[in-house]
XYZ file of C-alpha atoms in Angstrom:
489
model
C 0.000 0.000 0.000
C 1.267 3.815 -0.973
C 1.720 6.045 1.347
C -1.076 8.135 -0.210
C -3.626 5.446 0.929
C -2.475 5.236 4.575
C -2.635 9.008 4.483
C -6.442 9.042 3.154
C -7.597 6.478 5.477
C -5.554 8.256 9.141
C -7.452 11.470 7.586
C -10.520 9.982 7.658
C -10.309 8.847 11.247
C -8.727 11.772 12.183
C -11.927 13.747 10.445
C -14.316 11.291 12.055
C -13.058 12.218 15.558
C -12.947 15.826 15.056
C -16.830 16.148 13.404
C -17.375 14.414 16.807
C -15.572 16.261 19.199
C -18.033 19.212 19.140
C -20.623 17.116 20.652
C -18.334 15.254 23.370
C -18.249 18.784 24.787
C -22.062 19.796 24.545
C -23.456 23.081 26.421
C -24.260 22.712 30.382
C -27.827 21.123 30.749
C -30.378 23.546 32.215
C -31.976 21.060 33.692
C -31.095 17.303 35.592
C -33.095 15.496 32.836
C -31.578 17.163 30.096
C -27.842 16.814 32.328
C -28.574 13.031 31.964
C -29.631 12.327 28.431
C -26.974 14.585 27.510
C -24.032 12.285 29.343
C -26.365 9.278 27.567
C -25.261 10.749 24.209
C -22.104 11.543 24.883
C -21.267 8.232 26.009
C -23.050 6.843 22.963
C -20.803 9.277 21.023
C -17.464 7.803 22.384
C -18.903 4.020 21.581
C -19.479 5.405 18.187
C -15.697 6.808 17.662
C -14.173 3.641 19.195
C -15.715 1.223 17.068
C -15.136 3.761 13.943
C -11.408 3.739 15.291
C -11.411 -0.076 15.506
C -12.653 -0.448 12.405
C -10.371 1.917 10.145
C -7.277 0.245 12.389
C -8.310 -2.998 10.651
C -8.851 -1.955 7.714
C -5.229 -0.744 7.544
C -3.586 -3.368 8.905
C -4.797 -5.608 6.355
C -3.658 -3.348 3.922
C -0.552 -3.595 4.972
C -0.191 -7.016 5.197
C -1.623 -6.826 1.494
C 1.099 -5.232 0.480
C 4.591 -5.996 0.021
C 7.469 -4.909 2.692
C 8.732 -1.645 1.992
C 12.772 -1.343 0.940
C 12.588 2.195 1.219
C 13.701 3.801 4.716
C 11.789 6.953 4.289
C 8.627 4.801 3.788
C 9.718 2.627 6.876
C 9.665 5.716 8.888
C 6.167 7.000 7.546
C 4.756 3.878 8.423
C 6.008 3.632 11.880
C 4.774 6.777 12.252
C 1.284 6.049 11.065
C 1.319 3.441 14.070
C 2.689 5.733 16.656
C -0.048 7.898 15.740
C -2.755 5.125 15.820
C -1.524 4.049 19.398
C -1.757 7.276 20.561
C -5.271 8.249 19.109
C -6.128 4.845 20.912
C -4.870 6.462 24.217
C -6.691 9.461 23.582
C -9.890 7.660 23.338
C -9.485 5.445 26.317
C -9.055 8.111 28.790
C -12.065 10.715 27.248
C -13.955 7.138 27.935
C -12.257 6.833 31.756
C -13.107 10.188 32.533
C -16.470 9.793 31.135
C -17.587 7.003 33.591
C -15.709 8.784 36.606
C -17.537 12.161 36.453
C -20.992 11.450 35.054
C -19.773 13.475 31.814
C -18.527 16.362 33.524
C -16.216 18.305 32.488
C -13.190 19.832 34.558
C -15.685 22.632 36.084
C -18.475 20.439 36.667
C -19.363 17.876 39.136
C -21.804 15.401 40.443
C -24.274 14.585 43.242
C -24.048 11.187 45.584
C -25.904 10.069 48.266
C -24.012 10.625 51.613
C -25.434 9.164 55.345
C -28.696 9.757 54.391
C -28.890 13.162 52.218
C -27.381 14.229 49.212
C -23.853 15.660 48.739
C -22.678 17.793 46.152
C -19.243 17.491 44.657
C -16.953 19.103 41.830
C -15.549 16.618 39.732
C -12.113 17.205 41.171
C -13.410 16.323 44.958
C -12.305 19.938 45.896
C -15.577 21.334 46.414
C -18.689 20.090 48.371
C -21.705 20.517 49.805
C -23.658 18.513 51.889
C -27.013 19.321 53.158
C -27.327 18.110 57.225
C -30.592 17.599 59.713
C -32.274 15.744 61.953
C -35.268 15.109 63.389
C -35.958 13.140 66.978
C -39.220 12.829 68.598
C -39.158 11.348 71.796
C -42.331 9.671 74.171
C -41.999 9.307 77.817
C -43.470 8.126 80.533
C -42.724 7.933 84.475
C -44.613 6.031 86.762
C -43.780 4.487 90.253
C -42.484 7.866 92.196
C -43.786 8.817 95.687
C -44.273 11.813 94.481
C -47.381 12.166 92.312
C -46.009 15.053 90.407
C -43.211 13.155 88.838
C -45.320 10.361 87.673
C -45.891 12.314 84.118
C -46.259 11.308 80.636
C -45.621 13.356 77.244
C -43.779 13.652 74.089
C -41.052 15.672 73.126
C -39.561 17.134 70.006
C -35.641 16.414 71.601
C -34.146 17.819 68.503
C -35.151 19.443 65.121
C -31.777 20.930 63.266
C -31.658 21.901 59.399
C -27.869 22.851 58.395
C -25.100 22.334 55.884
C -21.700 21.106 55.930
C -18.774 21.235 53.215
C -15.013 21.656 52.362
C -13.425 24.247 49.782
C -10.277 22.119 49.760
C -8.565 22.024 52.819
C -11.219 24.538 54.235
C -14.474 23.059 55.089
C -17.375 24.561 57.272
C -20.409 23.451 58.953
C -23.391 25.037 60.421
C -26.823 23.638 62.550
C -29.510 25.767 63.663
C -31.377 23.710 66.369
C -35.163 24.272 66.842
C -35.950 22.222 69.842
C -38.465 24.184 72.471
C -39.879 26.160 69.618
C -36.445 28.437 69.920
C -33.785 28.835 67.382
C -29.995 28.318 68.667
C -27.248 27.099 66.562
C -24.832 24.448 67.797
C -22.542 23.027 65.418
C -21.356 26.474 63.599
C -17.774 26.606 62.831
C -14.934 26.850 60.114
C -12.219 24.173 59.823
C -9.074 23.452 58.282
C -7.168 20.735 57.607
C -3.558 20.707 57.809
C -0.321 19.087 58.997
C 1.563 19.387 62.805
C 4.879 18.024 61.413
C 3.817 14.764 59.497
C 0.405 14.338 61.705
C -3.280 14.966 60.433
C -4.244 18.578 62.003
C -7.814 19.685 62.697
C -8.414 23.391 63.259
C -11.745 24.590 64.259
C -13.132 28.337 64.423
C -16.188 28.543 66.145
C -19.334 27.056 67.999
C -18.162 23.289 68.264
C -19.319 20.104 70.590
C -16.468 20.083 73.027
C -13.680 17.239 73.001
C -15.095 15.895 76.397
C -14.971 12.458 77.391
C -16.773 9.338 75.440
C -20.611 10.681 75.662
C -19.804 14.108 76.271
C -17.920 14.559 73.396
C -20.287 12.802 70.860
C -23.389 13.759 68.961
C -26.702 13.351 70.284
C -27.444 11.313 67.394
C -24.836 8.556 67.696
C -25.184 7.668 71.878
C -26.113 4.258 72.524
C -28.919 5.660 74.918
C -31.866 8.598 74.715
C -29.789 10.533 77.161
C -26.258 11.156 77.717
C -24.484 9.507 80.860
C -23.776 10.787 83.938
C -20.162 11.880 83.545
C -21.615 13.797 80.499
C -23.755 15.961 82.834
C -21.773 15.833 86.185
C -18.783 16.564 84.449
C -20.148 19.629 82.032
C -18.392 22.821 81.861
C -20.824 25.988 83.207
C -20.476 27.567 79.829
C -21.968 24.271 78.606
C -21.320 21.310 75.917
C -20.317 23.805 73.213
C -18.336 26.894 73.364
C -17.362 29.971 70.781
C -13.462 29.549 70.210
C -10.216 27.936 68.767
C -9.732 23.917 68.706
C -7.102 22.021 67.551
C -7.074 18.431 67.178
C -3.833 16.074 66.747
C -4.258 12.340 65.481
C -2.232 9.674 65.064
C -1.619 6.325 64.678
C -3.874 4.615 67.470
C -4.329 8.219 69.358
C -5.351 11.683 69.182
C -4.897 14.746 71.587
C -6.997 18.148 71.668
C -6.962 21.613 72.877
C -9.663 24.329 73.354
C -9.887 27.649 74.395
C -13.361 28.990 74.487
C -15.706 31.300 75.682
C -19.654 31.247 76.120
C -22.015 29.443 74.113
C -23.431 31.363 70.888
C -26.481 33.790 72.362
C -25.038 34.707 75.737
C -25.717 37.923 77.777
C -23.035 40.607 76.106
C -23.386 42.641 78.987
C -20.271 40.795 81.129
C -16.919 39.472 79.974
C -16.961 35.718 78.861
C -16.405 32.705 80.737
C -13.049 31.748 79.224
C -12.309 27.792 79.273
C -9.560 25.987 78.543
C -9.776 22.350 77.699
C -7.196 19.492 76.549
C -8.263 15.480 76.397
C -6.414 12.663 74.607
C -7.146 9.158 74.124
C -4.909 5.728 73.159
C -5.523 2.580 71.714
C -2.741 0.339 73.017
C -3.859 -2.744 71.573
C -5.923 -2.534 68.321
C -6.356 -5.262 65.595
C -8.724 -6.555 62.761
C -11.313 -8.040 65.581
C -11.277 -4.518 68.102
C -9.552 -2.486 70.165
C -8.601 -1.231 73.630
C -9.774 2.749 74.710
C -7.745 4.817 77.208
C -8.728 8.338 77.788
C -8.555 11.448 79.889
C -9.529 14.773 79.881
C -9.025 18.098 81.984
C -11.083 21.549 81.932
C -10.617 24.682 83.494
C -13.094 27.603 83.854
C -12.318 31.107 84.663
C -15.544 32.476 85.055
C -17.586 35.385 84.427
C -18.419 38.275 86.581
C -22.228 37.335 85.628
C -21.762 33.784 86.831
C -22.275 34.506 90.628
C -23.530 30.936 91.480
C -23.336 27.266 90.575
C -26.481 25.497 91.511
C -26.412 21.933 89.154
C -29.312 19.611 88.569
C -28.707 16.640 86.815
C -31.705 15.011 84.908
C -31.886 11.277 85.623
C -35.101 10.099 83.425
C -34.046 10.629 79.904
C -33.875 14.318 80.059
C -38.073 15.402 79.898
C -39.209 14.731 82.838
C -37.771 17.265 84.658
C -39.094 16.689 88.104
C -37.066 13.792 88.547
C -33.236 15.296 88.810
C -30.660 14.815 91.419
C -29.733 18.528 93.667
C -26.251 19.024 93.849
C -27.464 22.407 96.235
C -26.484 26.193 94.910
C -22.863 27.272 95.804
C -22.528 30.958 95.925
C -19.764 33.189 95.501
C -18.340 30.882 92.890
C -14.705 32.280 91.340
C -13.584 29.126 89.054
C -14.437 25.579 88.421
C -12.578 22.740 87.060
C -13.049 19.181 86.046
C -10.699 15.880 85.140
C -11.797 12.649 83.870
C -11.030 9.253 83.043
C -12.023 6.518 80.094
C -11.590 2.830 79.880
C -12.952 0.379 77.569
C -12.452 -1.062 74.363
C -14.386 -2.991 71.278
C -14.137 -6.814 70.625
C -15.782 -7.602 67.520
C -19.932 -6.929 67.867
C -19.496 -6.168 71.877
C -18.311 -2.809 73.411
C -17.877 -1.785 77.231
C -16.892 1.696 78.855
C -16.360 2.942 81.998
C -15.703 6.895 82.974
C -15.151 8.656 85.708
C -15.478 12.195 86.608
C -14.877 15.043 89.573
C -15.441 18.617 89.214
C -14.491 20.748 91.972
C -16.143 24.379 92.583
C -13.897 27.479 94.330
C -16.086 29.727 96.155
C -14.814 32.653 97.523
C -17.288 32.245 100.870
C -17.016 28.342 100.936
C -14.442 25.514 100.978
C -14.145 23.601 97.643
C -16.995 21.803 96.947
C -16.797 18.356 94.582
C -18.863 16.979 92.204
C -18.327 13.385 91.208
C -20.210 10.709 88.500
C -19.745 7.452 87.551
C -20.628 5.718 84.468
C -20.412 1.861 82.991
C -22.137 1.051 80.346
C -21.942 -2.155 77.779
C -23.629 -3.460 74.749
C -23.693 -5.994 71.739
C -24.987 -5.907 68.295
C -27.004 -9.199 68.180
C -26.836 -8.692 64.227
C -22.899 -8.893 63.432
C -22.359 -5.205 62.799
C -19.165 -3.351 64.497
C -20.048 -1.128 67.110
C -20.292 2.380 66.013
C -17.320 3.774 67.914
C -14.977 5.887 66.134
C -11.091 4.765 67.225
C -9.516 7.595 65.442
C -11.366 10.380 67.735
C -12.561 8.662 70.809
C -15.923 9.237 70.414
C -19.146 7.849 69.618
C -20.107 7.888 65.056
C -22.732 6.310 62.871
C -23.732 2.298 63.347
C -22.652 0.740 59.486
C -25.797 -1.568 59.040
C -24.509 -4.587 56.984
C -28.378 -5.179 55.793
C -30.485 -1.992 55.400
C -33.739 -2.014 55.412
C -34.532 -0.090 52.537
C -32.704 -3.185 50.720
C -34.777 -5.662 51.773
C -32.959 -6.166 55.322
C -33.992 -6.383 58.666
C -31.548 -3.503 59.852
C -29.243 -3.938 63.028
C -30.321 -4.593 66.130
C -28.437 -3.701 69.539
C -28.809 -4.366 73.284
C -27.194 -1.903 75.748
C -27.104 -1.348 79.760
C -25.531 1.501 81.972
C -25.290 2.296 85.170
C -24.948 5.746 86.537
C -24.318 7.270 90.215
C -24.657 11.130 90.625
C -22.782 11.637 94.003
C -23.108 15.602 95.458
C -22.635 14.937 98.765
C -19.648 16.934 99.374
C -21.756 19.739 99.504
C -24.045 20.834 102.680
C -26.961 20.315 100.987
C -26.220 17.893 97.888
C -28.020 14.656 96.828
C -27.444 12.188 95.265
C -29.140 9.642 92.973
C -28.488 6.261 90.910
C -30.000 5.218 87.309
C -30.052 1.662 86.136
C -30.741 1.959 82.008
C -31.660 -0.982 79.821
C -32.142 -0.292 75.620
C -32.344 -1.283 72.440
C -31.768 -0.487 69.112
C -33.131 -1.012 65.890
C -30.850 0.375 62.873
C -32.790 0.822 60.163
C -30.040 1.997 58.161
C -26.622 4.614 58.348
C -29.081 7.417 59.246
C -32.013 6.379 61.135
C -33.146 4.235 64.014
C -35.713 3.199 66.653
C -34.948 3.398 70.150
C -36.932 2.504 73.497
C -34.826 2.604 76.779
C -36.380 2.112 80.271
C -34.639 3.523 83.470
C -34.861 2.709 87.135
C -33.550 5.817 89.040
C -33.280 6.557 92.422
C -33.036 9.768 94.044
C -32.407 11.543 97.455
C -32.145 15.231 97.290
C -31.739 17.612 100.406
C -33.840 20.459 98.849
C -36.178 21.907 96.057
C -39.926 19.633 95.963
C -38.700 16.365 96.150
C -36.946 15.781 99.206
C -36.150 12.368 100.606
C -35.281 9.322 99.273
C -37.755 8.292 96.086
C -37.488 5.902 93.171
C -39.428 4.925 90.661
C -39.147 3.808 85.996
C -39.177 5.568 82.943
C -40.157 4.183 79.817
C -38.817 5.790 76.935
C -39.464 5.832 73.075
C -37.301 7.915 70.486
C -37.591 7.533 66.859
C -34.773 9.195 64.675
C -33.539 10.226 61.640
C -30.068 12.267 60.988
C -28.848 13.233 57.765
């Protein structure tokens, strides 16, 4: 074969491929309908050039086993060039296909949508950009029955939590944002700007705003991902007076098998401008000292200190022991006056073994008053459960605390979900003050994971309590049944 007929037929493919091209690279759809039959055709498009490609490479290489081996070295070189050029057109088309099936048929500035625990996420093709809308919803029935006290045998429902928020990253900048709307009031919790980055060769979180505080296992986790309806003990006991979140700069260290956090912070988002902050400081670290494909091992402590505010004039803490509605039944810990700082330490033990976990925590927070000796505040908390269904427990090793439940067979596929059995124990001990109580809470629950993002819950409680003031005075006991239904996106 001449080199005229190799050059007619690598100009034909080369003019079939560029009539193409202007339609591999169509307009932005206006609309997601038109956005999908428009990657339909496109990908029909690249099918079209491939097999046009395949087609005109056979048809030249049995032309050129048609004809006879070229003597001249000027035509050896055109024809290795005509296969250089084939190969690389071949290349070409390969990856416009590869990068078809990765992006949906975006392009380099546009992106696609996936499905992310529960809601939808938005991301540029390049993964730099996204956006994720966030919320939950948790509505809660409770009832108490079996008190002395005929006022604290109460039933109701409850709307624990409504939040609607977003959450993203701009590269290594992300930000989040939830406005809660529990109580029929707006307050925002989780409202912050991050940034990830590097302390030496160590994954870096820096946070700039309203964010859950790095405190102990229950304290420092979401509402959403707590084995029980209520947070334990040492989550209450051991709370900072400026509360579970706080408006400042945190910084969070991890590593292989640990991590390590600081905080400085000041009030919660909403609080009375008319008196200087209560400035905390805050620094907690957990270890996993054996770790392996089957579970781990959980060491952890944590220490806070408060300088507080010149509007804080008294500490007077109440800790809710019935899953959190009914508030008549609380444990007194008796108002200190004259308060000048607080501060707080607390311990972690436990670990994960395959579907079973167990924890144990341990807190003390001591109150200076400048009218009163030091008065201490101490909880106790052991708790243990087991997934009954096979799936791992929903415990995040890499920050200590508590994250979503994987469900190995959602319901929404035709599974029954994950089921889980839990227990705790809980002692609220105030009796270092004059006046303090104190109070005990045996919880039972279970679980039923529907999927990543919601769940059933029902959790009964036998509390006792014996406070030294307010209504209920005296020793008094009594159950709560509870009954939460959930879902967080």
């Amino acid at each position: 074969m001449n080199v005229l007929n190799r050059a007619a037929l690598t100009a034909a493919a080369v003019g079939c491929l560029s009539l193409a091209a202007p339609h591999a690279v169509a307009a932005p759809a206006t609309t997601e309908a038109e956005l999908r039959a428009q990657v339909q055709q496109q990908a029909e498009q690249l099918r079209q050039q491939s097999a046009l490609l395949e087609a005109l490479n056979a048809r030249l290489a049995a032309l050129e086993r048609a004809a006879p081996a070229a003597a001249d070295p000027v035509q050896a070189q055109v024809s290795a060039a005509i296969a250089s050029t084939r190969q690389d057109d071949m290349a070409l088309l390969q990856a416009q296909v590869a990068q078809l099936a990765a992006t949906g048929g975006g392009g380099g500035g546009s992106g696609n949508v996936r499905w992310r625990k529960g809601g939808p996420e938005f991301r540029s093709s390049d993964g730099q950009f996204t956006f994720h809308p966030r919320g939950r919803v948790l509505v809660d029935f409770s009832s108490t029955h079996g008190s002395g006290f005929a006022a604290r045998n109460i039933t109701g429902t409850d709307l624990a939590s409504g939040r609607l928020g977003a959450e993203g990253q701009m590269g290594p900048l992300g930000y989040k944002i939830d406005a809660d709307f529990a109580g029929n009031e707006v307050s925002l919790k989780d409202t912050y700007l991050s940034w990830d980055t590097r302390l030496g060769t160590l994954p870096t979180e820096v946070y700039l705003g309203n964010k859950l505080k790095d405190r102990g296992l229950d304290g420092g986790s979401s509402g959403t991902t707590t084995p029980f309806m209520s947070r334990n003990a040492v989550a209450s006991v051991g709370a900072q007076q400026s509360g579970y979140y706080g408006l400042g700069l945190t910084t969070k260290v991890i590593g292989e098998g640990w991590h390590a956090s600081l905080a400085v912070t000041g009030d919660d988002i909403g609080n009375d401008s008319t008196a200087s902050d209560t400035i905390a400081y805050l620094a907690r670290a957990h270890w996993n000292p054996v770790r392996g494909q089957q579970g781990f091992v959980h060491l952890g402590g944590w220490y806070w200190y408060e300088d507080l505010g010149n509007d804080v004039t008294s500490i007077n803490k109440t800790s809710p022991v019935a899953l959190g509605w009914n508030g008549n039944v609380r444990v007194s810990a008796s108002s200190i006056a004259n308060v000048t700082d607080n501060r707080a330490w607390g311990l972690e033990l436990g670990g994960v073994y395959r579907s079973l976990w167990g924890f144990a925590e341990q807190t003390v927070r001591t109150i200076e008053s400048s009218t009163v000796n030091a008065v201490d505040q101490k909880a106790t908390s052991v708790y243990a459960g087991w997934l009954i269904t096979g799936e791992r427990p929903g415990f995040s090793r890499r920050s200590g605390v508590w994250g979503t439940t994987r469900v190995l067979r959602p319901v929404q596929e035709g599974g029954w979900g994950a089921f889980e059995l839990a227990a705790r124990y809980d002692r609220y001990d105030y009796l270092d003050a004059a006046r303090g109580g104190e109070g005990t809470a045996w919880t039972l629950g279970m679980n039923w994971y529907l999927n990543n993002w919601s769940r059933l819950m029902v959790n009964y409680v036998h509390w006792k309590t014996d406070n030294k003031v307010g209504t209920f005075q005296g020793p008094d006991s009594g159950n709560t049944v509870g009954v939460r239904a959930q879902v967080a996106f």
